[in-house]
Structure formats: structure tokens, C-alpha cells
Amino acid sequence: MKNINKIKFLLVLFLGLSIFSCETTDLDLLNDPNQITVENGNLERYLVSIQVDFANFAEAMGRNGAQLTRIEQMSSISYANAFDPGSTNYEWGLAYQGMFSDMLNAEQLAIEQGANKHIGVMKILKAYTLITLVDYFGDVPFSEATNLADFPNPNLDDDASVYAAAINMLDEGIMFVNEEGLNLENDFYYNNDFDKWRKLAKTLKMNAYVNTRLVDGDAMNKFNAIANSGDFIATTADDFQFTWDIVNNNEIDARHPAYSADYTSGGATRYRSNYFMDMMLNDNDPRIRYYFFRQNECTPGNFDADGVACANNTQQLFCSAEPRPIHYTAGMVFCSVASGYWGRDHGFQGGIPPDSFARTATGVYPAAGNYDDDRYSTTGLEQGGQGAGITPIMLASWAHFMVAEMNLAGGNTGGANTYLQQAMQISIDKVMSFGSEDPDANLDTTDEGGTVPTSTEVSNYISSVSNAFANGNANDKWEIYSLQQLKAHYGNGTDTYNMYRRIGYPKSLQINIEPSPGNFVRSFLYPADEANANSNITQKANVNAQIFWDNNPASPAFPSAN
């Protein structure tokens, strides 16, 4: 990943695209002069724009899911306030005003040119986007969307029908990428390896069948047909991910968004999840030094790695001298994590103290920051891998977790355990491979007391999880599976958000620091830009509405860790 994709950067500059901009638009702005149109664009420029918008969409939606499932820190005491109607204007605009509008025009050009593979790629990307929109919002515009001449206020389509249409679209995508046709001038994901695009489409179908298992009696059979064929993303060579760049200037910031936030002249600007860091620390998870970079070795109110107490510091960490909330269980992490891991609790929305050079930053995976080799230095510009990290979108490890879950749901606990172990191994191997992205990291495995996990340590970790899974009861098995699935999805929490609503595990998640945070987000409120402008969309009354595949008990009874 050290090789800078100069073509990608130059094309992005040429298009004037702003990677991960916070600017939002609505469905009515099809004639925005900053957008490509049939008159001023061409097929390849469309595909560049579509691919970059897609990466931003996957990154932003994945962060939403990560905050809800404690992979990332959610900074609002109320679930409804954390994800109010204004919070997803950007993502909605990327999908409808960006990708779907561009795809409509690009498909016309592709048909004229016989560019079948371009059509196939667009259908696969659109299917993923539609499925994700349904997963988060439920009913969404589809049949009338991007046809503003006839439908200036597109109606919502039933979420189950959109899901079905997206699955059919994946089949169409497979058909088109298998046809003869021109290669893409710039394929930022698979470099025109259309066997990989086919595997991606089939893996996305598997993912859809996992989600619909509770409402479709044939979902498991359809899932197993693909899984048994082996024609899915089974190795990291086929991983579907977007690779960011190291470029940062007045025109554009093409670095991983988490890197841009945490490697600044003023230190780290995001807070990591105390729950997630504490869980990985207590489990001695081999990935922890790759996920997180500590700027200090002692978090106020806790202990350093040698067991020495760290003094309270209420100026930098407000809660370090406060009592544990009475609604927290005795073993639940509160306020601070040992060994210098400095973040915030789920739902904490206090002010910003002078701690930007103390809080834990994102690490070398997936954002290409620093590897944590106990240097305890402050973050700054151009450190580590300089932000040339990835947004993971569909990985081989995630596919193995899906197979594990379907085996567990079908009563094959032995098969579930086997795939659980494989998923963990694939995830850990991938994460550890990112260590070399930090040229200043001490990765010497011969040093006594070195920080890089040995193969024996990794094997022992996986064996300990596998043994606990084998010896546990049914609840234990679901808890163990879900915790490992959650850990492996650092960098994109969409699938974990779906899993949590689907099975109700993990039950050990840190609860909101506010005793009455309102119900968990079963589906998102519609974006304000769309709900306010579209007379055919009525804003939801609350976040309680369940999407079609979520037939679990209504909130607040489910999910339990709220």
C-alpha cells in the first residue's frame, strides 16, 4: 500500500471531487454544476466519481454502525440525538444525488459503447448501496428515484422489495461482468479482475441472506449454495476495500478520514471507545496494537502496564475522580482503561478538555497511522503510513464469520467453531500485515519483550476462544461468536450493527452512561434534507421502526444492552 496511486489522485483532482467532504445536497440538485452530466462528462469520469462516492458512503455508514455497537465512541446521551435527521444528509446525498444520478447517465453511455463490465460494476456497487440504505433506513426511494422529471418527490418503496431488487441487481452485475467488454480505465478496487467482482457480488448475496434468515425460510439454503460452491471472498487476495492516499493539500485530503482526524498538528481529535479498547486489552487480543496508538502510558484514575496507579486528572479526564454510575454493573468499564488507553464511554458527550495529546489515536490498521510499539509519542502530521490505509467493505474474514453464524443458527456448532477459528486467523493475519505500513515501527520479533505477537501467541489466543466456544452453552456460543465478529469489523461497523439487531448479541456491551438514553436505533430517521424537501416522505416518529428482516421483539425489550 506504500505505492501511491498517482492516477487516482490526479483524476480526483481533475474532477474536483472532495473526498469525505461534509457538504450535503438533496435529490433536487441534479443540475449542480459541480456534478458530472451527460453533456460535460464521459463514461470513465463517471466511473471515477461513482467509485469515490461509494468509498465515502461505505466509510460514513460504517462509522454510524460502529458508534452504535461500541466499536467507535458514540458521543450523545440519547440515541435519537446521536443520529438526528441532520446526521445522515451527507450519506444520503452521496447515494442519490451522487452515485445513483451518475449511474443513470453512465449506463446510457455504457450501453452505447457496449461497456458491459462498466455496467456490471455499477450494478454491484448500486446493489450494495441499496441494501445498506435499507439496513439503516428501512423503506427508501427506489423505483421513482433519479427520475425527477416524472417524480420530483419520489415515493418510498417497501424495504423488502428494495432488498429483493438489489439481490436481482447483483445477479445482473454478475452477468454483465462476465460479458465481453472494455476494461475500466481506473478500477480502484479490483484492477479489472472481474473474477473478483463476481465473487464480491456472490458474497454480498450471502450477506443479504444472513440478514434475511429470520424472515425467509429459504435464506439458509440460498446461502449454503454459494458457500458450498466456494465462489465467494474466501481469501484476503479477494478482499473488497478502498485504498486511500497520502495526499493532503489545499485542494484535497485523500487520506483515510480517521487518520486525518487523529494525525494533526494539534493531536488526536476523535475519541476511541473505552468499551472496545478495554475488551481487547482484557482479552490480550493480538490486534490491539494495530488498532490503537497510545499517546501516553497512564490514564488518570487507572493503572499503567506495570500496575502502577495513575493519578486522577479532572482537568483532562472529567470523570477520573467520579463514582461509577449506579446503573453500571461491577465489571463494566467506566471512564478510563488501563495501560494508557484513553477514550470515552458509550454516550458520553462532555466538553473537550486539553487532552488531544493524551487520548488514544487510531492505529496502523486500517487507517495507516502509527503502530503501537510502546513509544508513547504524540501524534502529528505525516506519521506512520501517512493515511494510506483502507476502508474495509467486504473481507474474507467477514465472509467466514457469516458461514460460522449460519452454521451456528442451523445447529452445526462444530462447523461454526471451525469457521470461527478460520475467520479469526484471517482477520489477525490481515491486521498484523499492516505493521509494515509504519516505517518507524519496531517490529523486531527477536527482542525479548517485543510488542509484535508471536505465531504461538496468536495460536493460543484463537485456541482459547475456540475452547470456550466448544465448552459453552448456547448463550455462551452466541456471545463468543458475536464478540469476535465485532472485533474483526473495526473500520466498518455496518455488518455488526446488522448482527446486533439480528441476534441481540453481544449482551456484554457497555450500556449508555445515561440511565435513560431512549430506545436503541432500530432504524435511522430520514435525512432532514430529504424529509424536509420531499412531500411524499413523512418523517418517522422515532427510531423504533424495525426494518423488514428484524422481526425480534420491539424496543426497549430488544436488544438488551442499551
Coordinates of N, CA and C in Angstrom, one line a residue, residues 12 84 178 181 475 488 509:
V12 N -8.9 12.4 -9.4 CA -9.8 13.0 -8.4 C -9.7 14.5 -8.4
D84 N -29.7 12.2 14.7 CA -30.8 13.0 14.4 C -31.0 13.1 12.8
N178 N -19.3 -10.8 -16.6 CA -18.9 -12.0 -17.3 C -18.9 -11.8 -18.8
G181 N -16.3 -7.0 -22.9 CA -16.4 -5.6 -22.8 C -15.1 -4.9 -22.5
N475 N -26.0 -19.8 24.9 CA -25.8 -18.4 25.0 C -24.4 -18.0 25.0
A488 N -13.5 -8.0 14.6 CA -13.0 -8.1 13.3 C -13.5 -7.0 12.4
L509 N -22.2 -5.7 26.0 CA -21.8 -4.3 25.6 C -21.9 -3.3 26.7

